[in-house]
Backbone as numpy.savetxt, mean C-alpha at the origin, in Angstrom:
# Nx Ny Nz CAx CAy CAz Cx Cy Cz
-20.65 23.56 2.41 -20.25 22.37 1.65 -19.78 21.29 2.61
-20.27 20.08 2.40 -19.81 18.93 3.16 -18.78 18.19 2.34
-17.97 17.39 3.02 -17.00 16.54 2.34 -17.30 15.10 2.70
-17.37 14.24 1.68 -17.62 12.83 1.90 -16.31 12.09 1.71
-15.84 11.44 2.75 -14.58 10.68 2.66 -14.94 9.23 2.41
-14.65 8.76 1.20 -15.01 7.39 0.83 -13.78 6.53 0.89
-13.77 5.54 1.77 -12.60 4.70 1.97 -12.34 3.81 0.79
-11.07 3.33 0.64 -10.76 2.40 -0.44 -11.45 1.08 -0.20
-11.65 0.68 1.05 -12.33 -0.57 1.36 -13.77 -0.30 1.72
-14.50 -1.34 2.10 -15.89 -1.16 2.49 -15.99 -0.49 3.84
-14.93 -0.58 4.62 -14.93 0.05 5.94 -14.19 1.37 5.82
-14.83 2.50 6.22 -14.20 3.80 6.06 -13.28 4.10 7.22
-12.13 4.65 6.93 -11.19 5.02 7.98 -11.72 6.21 8.75
-11.70 6.10 10.07 -12.09 7.22 10.92 -10.89 8.16 10.99
-10.81 9.06 10.03 -9.60 9.85 9.86 -9.84 11.29 10.26
-8.85 11.87 10.92 -8.87 13.29 11.22 -7.45 13.79 11.15
-7.13 14.65 10.20 -5.75 15.09 10.07 -5.59 16.14 9.02
-4.35 16.41 8.63 -4.06 17.44 7.66 -4.60 17.05 6.29
-5.14 18.03 5.57 -5.69 17.74 4.26 -4.61 17.31 3.28
-3.39 17.79 3.48 -2.30 17.42 2.56 -2.03 15.93 2.59
-2.34 15.28 3.71 -2.05 13.85 3.85 -3.16 12.99 3.27
-4.32 13.58 3.01 -5.47 12.77 2.64 -5.29 12.08 1.29
-4.51 12.69 0.40 -4.34 12.10 -0.91 -3.31 11.01 -0.97
-2.58 10.79 0.13 -1.53 9.78 0.11 -2.14 8.38 0.13
-1.38 7.44 -0.36 -1.86 6.06 -0.43 -2.26 5.57 0.94
-3.45 4.95 0.99 -3.90 4.36 2.24 -4.87 5.24 3.00
-4.92 6.54 2.70 -5.87 7.40 3.38 -7.18 7.39 2.62
-8.28 7.84 3.25 -9.55 7.85 2.56 -9.51 8.74 1.32
-10.27 8.35 0.30 -10.43 9.21 -0.86 -11.43 10.30 -0.50
-11.13 11.53 -0.82 -11.96 12.66 -0.42 -12.60 13.27 -1.65
-13.91 13.40 -1.62 -14.63 14.04 -2.71 -15.52 15.12 -2.14
-15.71 16.19 -2.91 -16.57 17.27 -2.47 -18.02 16.95 -2.81
-18.90 17.22 -1.88 -20.31 16.94 -2.07 -21.10 18.22 -1.85
-21.73 18.72 -2.91 -22.56 19.91 -2.81 -23.89 19.55 -2.17
-24.44 20.46 -1.39 -25.76 20.21 -0.79 -26.78 19.99 -1.90
-27.56 18.94 -1.73 -28.57 18.61 -2.71 -28.09 17.67 -3.79
-26.80 17.46 -3.88 -26.25 16.54 -4.87 -26.45 15.10 -4.41
-26.87 14.22 -5.32 -27.04 12.82 -4.97 -25.66 12.20 -4.75
-25.59 11.31 -3.75 -24.30 10.72 -3.40 -23.71 9.92 -4.55
-24.57 9.32 -5.40 -24.01 8.52 -6.48 -23.39 9.38 -7.58
-23.51 10.71 -7.46 -22.85 11.59 -8.40 -21.40 11.86 -8.00
-21.08 11.57 -6.74 -19.72 11.90 -6.29 -19.00 10.70 -5.70
-19.68 9.60 -5.49 -19.06 8.46 -4.82 -19.00 7.27 -5.76
-18.05 6.36 -5.50 -17.73 5.31 -6.47 -18.31 3.96 -6.12
-18.33 3.60 -4.86 -18.69 2.24 -4.48 -20.18 2.10 -4.23
-20.69 0.89 -4.41 -22.12 0.66 -4.24 -22.52 0.77 -2.78
-21.75 0.19 -1.92 -22.05 0.25 -0.50 -20.84 0.82 0.21
-21.04 1.92 0.91 -19.95 2.54 1.65 -20.44 2.89 3.04
-19.55 2.79 3.97 -19.82 3.36 5.28 -19.12 4.70 5.26
-19.89 5.77 5.20 -19.33 7.09 4.96 -19.24 7.88 6.24
-18.13 8.55 6.41 -18.00 9.50 7.51 -18.17 10.89 6.92
-19.19 11.60 7.37 -19.44 12.95 6.88 -18.62 13.90 7.73
-17.78 14.69 7.09 -16.96 15.63 7.83 -17.17 17.03 7.27
-17.27 17.98 8.16 -17.55 19.35 7.77 -16.30 20.19 7.95
-16.06 21.09 7.03 -14.89 21.93 7.13 -14.96 22.76 8.41
-13.87 22.76 9.17 -13.82 23.54 10.40 -13.34 24.95 10.14
-12.90 25.61 11.19 -12.47 26.99 11.06 -11.24 27.14 10.21
-10.36 26.15 10.21 -9.13 26.22 9.42 -9.27 25.37 8.18
-8.78 25.87 7.07 -8.89 25.11 5.83 -7.94 23.92 5.80
-7.08 23.78 6.80 -6.13 22.67 6.83 -6.54 21.56 7.78
-7.68 21.69 8.40 -8.12 20.67 9.33 -9.55 20.25 9.00
-9.90 19.00 9.37 -11.25 18.52 9.22 -11.76 18.07 10.59
-13.03 18.22 10.82 -13.63 17.75 12.06 -14.78 16.80 11.73
-14.74 15.62 12.31 -15.79 14.64 12.05 -17.07 15.05 12.74
-18.20 14.90 12.03 -19.48 15.28 12.61 -20.50 14.16 12.63
-20.22 13.03 11.97 -21.20 11.95 12.02 -20.89 10.84 11.05
-21.52 9.70 11.25 -21.34 8.54 10.39 -22.71 8.11 9.90
-22.83 7.84 8.62 -24.11 7.41 8.07 -23.89 6.16 7.24
-24.91 5.32 7.17 -24.89 4.16 6.28 -25.75 4.52 5.08
-25.21 4.35 3.87 -25.96 4.71 2.68 -25.84 3.60 1.65
-26.77 3.57 0.74 -26.74 2.69 -0.42 -26.48 3.57 -1.62
-25.40 3.28 -2.36 -25.02 4.14 -3.46 -25.09 3.36 -4.76
-26.15 3.48 -5.53 -26.21 2.79 -6.81 -25.22 3.40 -7.79
-24.55 2.56 -8.54 -23.59 3.06 -9.51 -23.37 1.99 -10.56
-23.38 2.35 -11.83 -23.21 1.33 -12.87 -21.87 0.63 -12.83
-20.85 1.23 -12.19 -19.55 0.60 -12.10 -19.28 0.11 -10.69
-20.35 -0.18 -9.96 -20.18 -0.51 -8.54 -19.38 -1.78 -8.32
-19.37 -2.67 -9.32 -18.64 -3.92 -9.15 -17.14 -3.73 -9.26
-16.70 -2.58 -9.74 -15.28 -2.38 -9.94 -14.62 -1.98 -8.63
-13.40 -2.46 -8.39 -12.67 -2.08 -7.18 -12.23 -0.63 -7.25
-11.82 -0.10 -6.09 -11.44 1.31 -6.02 -10.31 1.64 -6.97
-9.38 0.68 -7.21 -8.25 0.97 -8.08 -8.67 1.33 -9.48
-9.90 0.92 -9.90 -10.33 1.13 -11.27 -11.13 2.41 -11.41
-11.17 3.22 -10.37 -11.86 4.49 -10.43 -11.10 5.48 -11.30
-11.65 6.69 -11.47 -11.01 7.69 -12.32 -9.59 7.99 -11.88
-8.69 8.10 -12.85 -7.28 8.44 -12.61 -6.64 7.56 -11.55
-7.02 6.28 -11.54 -6.57 5.38 -10.48 -5.11 4.99 -10.67
-4.25 5.58 -9.87 -2.85 5.19 -9.79 -2.16 5.12 -11.15
-2.49 6.04 -12.06 -1.70 6.14 -13.28 -0.36 6.76 -12.92
0.70 6.16 -13.42 2.04 6.55 -13.00 2.85 7.07 -14.18
3.76 7.98 -13.87 4.70 8.50 -14.85 6.11 8.42 -14.28
7.05 7.92 -15.07 8.44 7.91 -14.62 8.96 9.34 -14.67
9.49 9.82 -13.54 9.89 11.23 -13.47 11.39 11.42 -13.26
12.12 10.41 -12.82 13.56 10.56 -12.60 14.20 9.19 -12.46
15.49 9.13 -12.77 16.24 7.88 -12.63 17.72 8.21 -12.49
18.41 7.42 -11.70 19.84 7.66 -11.51 20.52 6.41 -11.00
21.80 6.29 -11.28 22.61 5.23 -10.70 22.80 5.53 -9.22
22.50 4.56 -8.36 22.65 4.72 -6.91 23.30 3.46 -6.35
24.63 3.42 -6.25 25.29 2.22 -5.70 24.86 1.98 -4.26
24.52 0.74 -3.95 24.09 0.37 -2.60 25.17 -0.48 -1.94
25.14 -0.52 -0.62 26.15 -1.28 0.11 26.17 -2.74 -0.32
25.00 -3.30 -0.59 24.91 -4.71 -0.97 24.66 -4.91 -2.46
24.59 -3.83 -3.21 24.34 -3.93 -4.65 24.86 -2.66 -5.33
26.12 -2.68 -5.70 26.72 -1.46 -6.26 26.19 -1.13 -7.64
25.70 -2.13 -8.37 25.19 -1.90 -9.73 23.68 -1.68 -9.71
23.23 -0.72 -8.91 21.80 -0.46 -8.75 21.42 0.89 -9.33
20.20 0.96 -9.86 19.61 2.21 -10.32 18.32 2.45 -9.56
18.05 3.72 -9.26 16.82 4.10 -8.57 15.95 4.88 -9.54
14.73 4.42 -9.73 13.80 5.02 -10.69 12.55 5.47 -9.94
12.14 6.72 -10.14 11.00 7.29 -9.43 9.78 7.36 -10.34
8.63 6.99 -9.77 7.35 7.04 -10.48 6.39 7.90 -9.68
5.74 8.84 -10.35 4.81 9.75 -9.67 3.38 9.47 -10.11
2.46 9.26 -9.16 1.05 9.09 -9.52 0.48 10.38 -10.10
-0.37 10.26 -11.11 -0.97 11.43 -11.72 -1.96 12.12 -10.80
-2.42 11.42 -9.75 -3.37 12.04 -8.83 -2.67 12.87 -7.76
-1.35 13.02 -7.85 -0.63 13.83 -6.89 -0.19 13.10 -5.65
-0.34 11.79 -5.62 0.05 11.00 -4.45 1.56 10.90 -4.32
2.00 10.22 -3.27 3.42 10.07 -2.99 4.09 9.17 -4.03
5.32 9.49 -4.38 6.05 8.74 -5.38 6.39 7.32 -4.90
6.40 6.40 -5.86 6.90 5.04 -5.65 8.26 4.94 -6.34
9.08 3.98 -5.90 10.43 3.85 -6.45 10.71 2.40 -6.84
11.52 2.25 -7.86 12.02 0.94 -8.26 13.53 0.93 -8.12
14.06 -0.11 -7.48 15.50 -0.35 -7.43 15.79 -1.47 -8.41
16.43 -1.14 -9.51 16.77 -2.14 -10.52 18.25 -2.48 -10.36
18.52 -3.75 -10.08 19.88 -4.22 -9.83 20.36 -5.02 -11.04
21.53 -4.67 -11.54 22.06 -5.36 -12.70 21.28 -5.00 -13.96
21.25 -5.92 -14.90 20.55 -5.71 -16.17 19.61 -6.88 -16.40
18.44 -6.87 -15.73 17.53 -8.01 -15.83 17.00 -8.20 -17.25
16.85 -9.46 -17.63 16.28 -9.79 -18.93 14.79 -9.49 -18.93
14.31 -8.96 -20.04 12.87 -8.73 -20.20 12.16 -9.95 -20.77
12.91 -10.94 -21.21 12.30 -12.12 -21.82 12.15 -13.28 -20.85
12.79 -13.19 -19.68 12.71 -14.23 -18.66 12.08 -13.64 -17.40
11.45 -14.48 -16.56 10.89 -13.97 -15.30 11.97 -13.32 -14.45
11.72 -12.11 -14.00 12.70 -11.35 -13.25 12.46 -11.54 -11.75
13.54 -11.72 -10.99 13.42 -11.83 -9.54 12.95 -10.49 -8.99
11.83 -10.50 -8.28 11.14 -9.26 -7.91 10.69 -9.30 -6.46
10.81 -8.17 -5.81 10.27 -8.00 -4.46 9.40 -6.75 -4.43
8.17 -6.87 -3.92 7.32 -5.72 -3.64 7.49 -5.38 -2.17
7.99 -4.19 -1.88 8.24 -3.80 -0.49 7.48 -2.53 -0.19
6.57 -2.59 0.77 5.85 -1.40 1.22 6.72 -0.64 2.20
6.83 0.66 1.99 7.73 1.45 2.84 7.37 1.29 4.31
8.38 1.29 5.15 8.19 1.14 6.60 9.23 2.01 7.29
8.83 3.20 7.70 9.75 4.14 8.34 10.39 3.51 9.57
9.59 2.86 10.39 10.10 2.32 11.64 11.03 1.14 11.41
10.68 0.25 10.50 11.51 -0.92 10.26 12.68 -0.67 9.34
12.42 0.02 8.21 13.46 0.24 7.21 14.52 1.21 7.69
14.09 2.31 8.31 15.03 3.38 8.68 15.53 3.26 10.12
14.62 2.94 11.04 14.98 2.93 12.45 15.41 1.56 12.96
15.14 0.52 12.18 15.49 -0.83 12.63 14.56 -1.37 13.69
13.28 -0.99 13.63 12.30 -1.46 14.61 12.24 -2.98 14.65
12.08 -3.51 15.85 11.95 -4.95 16.04 10.49 -5.40 16.09
9.54 -4.46 15.94 8.13 -4.81 15.99 7.68 -5.49 14.71
8.46 -5.39 13.65 8.11 -6.01 12.38 9.38 -6.63 11.79
9.24 -7.23 10.62 10.41 -7.80 9.94 10.73 -7.05 8.66
10.20 -5.83 8.52 10.32 -5.09 7.27 11.76 -4.76 6.92
12.53 -4.28 7.90 13.91 -3.94 7.61 14.71 -5.14 7.13
14.52 -6.28 7.78 15.21 -7.50 7.35 14.77 -7.91 5.96
13.47 -7.78 5.67 12.98 -8.15 4.36 13.55 -7.25 3.27
13.64 -5.95 3.55 14.19 -5.01 2.57 15.64 -5.32 2.26
16.47 -5.35 3.29 17.89 -5.57 3.07 18.18 -6.98 2.58
17.40 -7.96 3.07 17.57 -9.33 2.61 17.23 -9.47 1.14
16.20 -8.76 0.68 15.82 -8.83 -0.73 16.90 -8.24 -1.62
17.46 -7.11 -1.21 18.53 -6.49 -2.00 19.72 -7.44 -2.10
20.08 -8.07 -0.98 21.21 -9.01 -1.00 20.92 -10.19 -1.91
19.71 -10.73 -1.83 19.38 -11.91 -2.63 19.34 -11.58 -4.12
18.77 -10.42 -4.45 18.73 -10.02 -5.86 20.14 -9.82 -6.39
20.98 -9.16 -5.60 22.37 -8.92 -6.03 23.13 -10.23 -6.19
22.90 -11.18 -5.28 23.57 -12.47 -5.36 23.16 -13.24 -6.61
21.90 -13.03 -7.03 21.42 -13.70 -8.23 21.83 -13.01 -9.52
22.43 -11.84 -9.41 22.92 -11.14 -10.59 22.07 -9.99 -11.06
20.74 -10.12 -10.91 19.87 -9.04 -11.38 18.46 -9.23 -10.82
17.71 -8.15 -10.84 16.33 -8.19 -10.37 15.84 -6.80 -10.06
14.65 -6.73 -9.49 14.03 -5.43 -9.22 13.30 -5.47 -7.88
13.45 -4.41 -7.12 12.70 -4.23 -5.88 11.85 -2.98 -6.03
10.55 -3.10 -5.85 9.64 -1.96 -5.90 9.41 -1.46 -4.48
9.75 -0.21 -4.24 9.59 0.41 -2.91 8.35 1.28 -2.98
7.26 0.75 -2.42 5.93 1.32 -2.62 5.51 2.21 -1.45
4.93 3.34 -1.77 4.50 4.31 -0.76 3.18 3.87 -0.14
3.26 2.78 0.62 2.07 2.21 1.26 2.41 1.84 2.70
2.87 2.85 3.43 3.28 2.69 4.82 2.18 2.04 5.66
2.59 1.13 6.53 1.63 0.53 7.45 0.54 -0.27 6.76
0.91 -1.03 5.72 -0.07 -1.76 4.90 -1.13 -0.81 4.35
-0.71 0.42 4.06 -1.58 1.36 3.37 -2.32 2.34 4.26
-2.11 2.31 5.59 -2.86 3.22 6.46 -2.04 4.44 6.86
-0.76 4.48 6.53 0.08 5.63 6.85 0.77 5.48 8.20
1.81 6.28 8.39 2.65 6.15 9.58 1.90 6.51 10.86
1.16 7.61 10.86 0.47 8.04 12.08 -0.54 7.00 12.51
-1.31 6.49 11.56 -2.29 5.46 11.92 -1.61 4.15 12.30
-0.43 3.89 11.75 0.31 2.70 12.18 0.70 2.82 13.64
1.12 4.01 14.04 1.47 4.22 15.45 0.23 4.06 16.33
-0.92 4.51 15.84 -2.16 4.31 16.59 -2.48 2.82 16.71
-2.22 2.08 15.62 -2.43 0.63 15.67 -1.47 -0.02 16.67
-0.24 0.48 16.74 0.71 -0.03 17.73 0.19 0.18 19.15
-0.42 1.34 19.39 -0.98 1.60 20.71 -2.03 0.55 21.07
-2.87 0.21 20.09 -3.89 -0.81 20.33 -3.25 -2.18 20.53
-2.20 -2.47 19.78 -1.52 -3.75 19.96 -0.91 -3.86 21.35
-0.44 -2.74 21.89 0.10 -2.75 23.25 -0.99 -3.01 24.29
-2.26 -2.81 23.87 -3.39 -3.09 24.77 -3.92 -4.50 24.59
-3.31 -5.27 23.68 -3.70 -6.67 23.51 -4.31 -7.04 22.18
-4.59 -6.06 21.31 -5.13 -6.37 20.00 -4.01 -6.88 19.09
-4.36 -7.78 18.16 -3.36 -8.19 17.19 -3.34 -7.18 16.04
-2.43 -7.37 15.08 -2.26 -6.38 14.02 -3.49 -6.25 13.13
-4.23 -7.34 12.93 -5.44 -7.30 12.12 -6.55 -6.57 12.85
-6.82 -6.98 14.09 -7.91 -6.37 14.85 -7.64 -4.90 15.15
-6.38 -4.53 15.30 -6.05 -3.12 15.54 -6.44 -2.27 14.34
-6.14 -2.74 13.14 -6.54 -2.01 11.94 -8.05 -1.90 11.84
-8.74 -3.00 12.10 -10.19 -2.99 12.01 -10.79 -2.04 13.04
-10.23 -2.00 14.21 -10.75 -1.13 15.26 -10.58 0.35 14.88
-9.54 0.65 14.12 -9.32 2.02 13.65 -10.22 2.37 12.47
-10.93 1.38 11.95 -11.83 1.64 10.84 -11.28 1.28 9.48
-10.11 0.64 9.45 -9.50 0.24 8.20 -9.76 -1.23 7.90
-9.49 -1.63 6.66 -9.38 -3.05 6.34 -8.10 -3.57 6.98
-7.98 -4.89 7.08 -6.74 -5.44 7.65 -5.54 -5.12 6.77
-5.76 -4.94 5.48 -4.68 -4.57 4.56 -5.27 -3.64 3.50
-4.82 -2.40 3.47 -5.35 -1.39 2.55 -4.46 -1.19 1.32
-3.48 -2.05 1.12 -2.57 -1.84 0.00 -3.22 -2.16 -1.35
-2.74 -1.48 -2.38 -3.17 -1.71 -3.74 -2.03 -2.34 -4.53
-2.37 -3.16 -5.51 -1.33 -3.83 -6.30 -1.24 -3.29 -7.72
-2.18 -2.44 -8.11 -2.12 -1.82 -9.43 -0.86 -0.97 -9.61
-0.45 -0.16 -8.62 0.79 0.61 -8.82 2.00 -0.27 -9.12
2.14 -1.38 -8.39 3.27 -2.27 -8.62 3.22 -2.87 -10.02
2.04 -3.32 -10.43 1.91 -3.91 -11.77 2.21 -2.87 -12.84
1.76 -1.64 -12.63 2.02 -0.58 -13.59 3.51 -0.29 -13.69
4.20 -0.23 -12.55 5.65 0.01 -12.56 6.38 -1.09 -13.32
6.00 -2.33 -13.07 6.66 -3.44 -13.77 6.45 -3.34 -15.27
5.23 -3.01 -15.68 4.97 -2.88 -17.12 5.79 -1.74 -17.72
5.87 -0.60 -17.02 6.65 0.53 -17.52 8.13 0.19 -17.63
8.59 -0.70 -16.76 9.99 -1.13 -16.80 10.23 -2.24 -17.83
9.15 -2.77 -18.39 9.28 -3.80 -19.42 9.22 -5.22 -18.92
8.76 -5.41 -17.67 8.71 -6.76 -17.09 7.27 -7.27 -17.07
7.04 -8.40 -17.72 5.70 -8.99 -17.73 5.61 -10.27 -16.93
6.78 -10.88 -16.61 6.82 -12.11 -15.84 7.81 -11.94 -14.69
7.43 -12.46 -13.51 8.29 -12.28 -12.34 8.43 -13.57 -11.56
9.54 -13.67 -10.85 9.71 -14.63 -9.77 9.56 -13.80 -8.50
8.45 -13.94 -7.82 8.08 -12.99 -6.77 8.56 -13.46 -5.41
9.37 -12.63 -4.76 9.86 -12.93 -3.41 8.79 -12.48 -2.42
8.05 -13.42 -1.87 6.98 -13.07 -0.94 6.51 -14.29 -0.17
5.93 -14.03 0.98 5.23 -15.07 1.75 3.72 -14.85 1.70
3.30 -13.80 0.98 1.92 -13.35 0.99 1.22 -13.74 -0.32
0.32 -14.71 -0.30 -0.38 -15.11 -1.52 -1.17 -13.98 -2.16
-1.59 -12.98 -1.37 -2.34 -11.86 -1.93 -1.49 -11.06 -2.92
-0.18 -11.01 -2.69 0.68 -10.30 -3.63 0.73 -11.03 -4.97
0.75 -12.35 -4.91 0.74 -13.14 -6.14 -0.54 -12.89 -6.93
-1.67 -13.06 -6.27 -2.95 -12.87 -6.95 -3.15 -11.41 -7.36
-2.64 -10.48 -6.54 -2.79 -9.07 -6.86 -2.07 -8.68 -8.13
-0.85 -9.16 -8.31 -0.12 -8.87 -9.54 -0.76 -9.56 -10.74
-1.14 -10.82 -10.57 -1.73 -11.56 -11.68 -3.05 -10.94 -12.12
-3.78 -10.39 -11.17 -5.04 -9.73 -11.51 -4.82 -8.57 -12.47
-3.67 -7.92 -12.34 -3.38 -6.77 -13.20 -2.44 -7.12 -14.34
-2.36 -8.40 -14.69 -1.70 -8.80 -15.92 -0.24 -9.14 -15.83
0.32 -9.21 -14.62 1.72 -9.61 -14.46 1.75 -11.09 -14.10
2.44 -11.89 -14.88 2.50 -13.33 -14.65 3.53 -13.65 -13.57
3.10 -14.38 -12.54 4.02 -14.81 -11.48 4.43 -16.24 -11.79
5.65 -16.41 -12.29 6.12 -17.73 -12.68 6.50 -18.58 -11.48
6.88 -17.91 -10.38 7.32 -18.64 -9.19 7.18 -17.74 -7.97
6.75 -18.33 -6.86 6.79 -17.62 -5.59 8.05 -18.04 -4.85
8.89 -17.08 -4.52 10.14 -17.36 -3.83 9.97 -16.99 -2.36
10.03 -17.95 -1.43 9.85 -17.64 0.00 10.83 -16.57 0.46
10.35 -15.73 1.40 11.18 -14.61 1.85 10.90 -14.36 3.33
11.28 -15.31 4.17 10.99 -15.24 5.60 12.28 -15.11 6.40
12.14 -14.50 7.60 13.27 -14.30 8.50 12.86 -14.71 9.91
13.82 -15.11 10.73 13.49 -15.57 12.09 12.78 -14.49 12.90
11.86 -14.93 13.74 11.15 -14.00 14.62 12.04 -13.60 15.79
11.68 -12.48 16.42 12.33 -12.09 17.67 11.26 -11.93 18.75
11.66 -11.58 19.94 10.72 -11.49 21.06 9.66 -10.41 20.83
9.96 -9.43 19.98 9.06 -8.30 19.79 8.09 -8.49 18.61
8.44 -9.34 17.64 7.56 -9.48 16.48 6.99 -10.88 16.31
7.22 -11.77 17.26 6.75 -13.15 17.12 5.23 -13.21 17.00
4.51 -12.44 17.84 3.05 -12.45 17.78 2.56 -11.82 16.48
3.22 -10.77 16.04 2.89 -10.11 14.77 3.01 -11.09 13.61
4.10 -11.85 13.57 4.30 -12.80 12.48 3.31 -13.96 12.55
3.01 -14.43 13.75 2.05 -15.52 13.87 0.66 -15.07 13.44
0.32 -13.81 13.72 -0.97 -13.28 13.29 -1.04 -13.20 11.77
0.05 -12.79 11.13 0.05 -12.74 9.66 -0.17 -14.13 9.08
0.39 -15.15 9.72 0.21 -16.51 9.22 -1.21 -17.01 9.47
-1.73 -16.77 10.68 -3.01 -17.33 11.08 -4.21 -16.57 10.50
-4.10 -15.25 10.41 -5.25 -14.45 9.99 -5.14 -13.91 8.56
-3.91 -13.73 8.08 -3.74 -13.14 6.75 -3.24 -14.15 5.73
-3.03 -15.38 6.15 -2.67 -16.43 5.21 -1.24 -16.40 4.70
-0.36 -15.69 5.40 1.04 -15.67 4.97 1.68 -17.05 5.18
2.53 -17.43 4.27 3.15 -18.76 4.29 4.48 -18.66 5.02
4.41 -18.74 6.34 5.59 -18.59 7.19 5.95 -19.91 7.87
């Protein structure tokens, strides 16, 4: 039996790692392909660059054996990956009061994807109105920035700054999304850092690894907001893609609230690349 790893984007991630990690957000979607089965019976996108990987000696490892270009006809080919079967359907599984240093009146709510992926979390501060646009921040998890205080990005400042701003305004919600490294995962983010140390910018490093420049999905965030009862938001972001991404899935963005922080010697090039190549409003 061969396994066809179909990436979320048109460019397939050249991935080799533990099978347990493959289902996490940002990693390639893995489908089983029986010999003799037509690819359009197991694959979703019309055009994919597929990496064929064969099961190795251990059931916990995969070994890449080749790359093929294929044309995959499919009646739903125009639909994005998020609209595939069981795409990021979420269930609220737990909630608790969790006082924070900058927001003592906070609750933490956990949402689990039905496909077995990593949980996403919502931090609800105060008692936001459901009838007015709620101050909202979408924050992709960042182990290095959020937990370690890395200076290579501005994620830690954005996370803590958003909590402070929401608390100062009285109420709001921060979605903490399991989309590490713009959706490519921590290990691949470290690989991208290695390439950046060789002179590649953050966009080209992702592309060189076989990923899109940004592999994040916005359907999970929109689903979480709907489950929480929020249909309109004042979105704290510098990224126009977040605005269009939420609106595409039915969440009205009444206002974009700038959310920028000063650069340092370690992240200045990273931030300038986001502005020049990714269209961030910095």
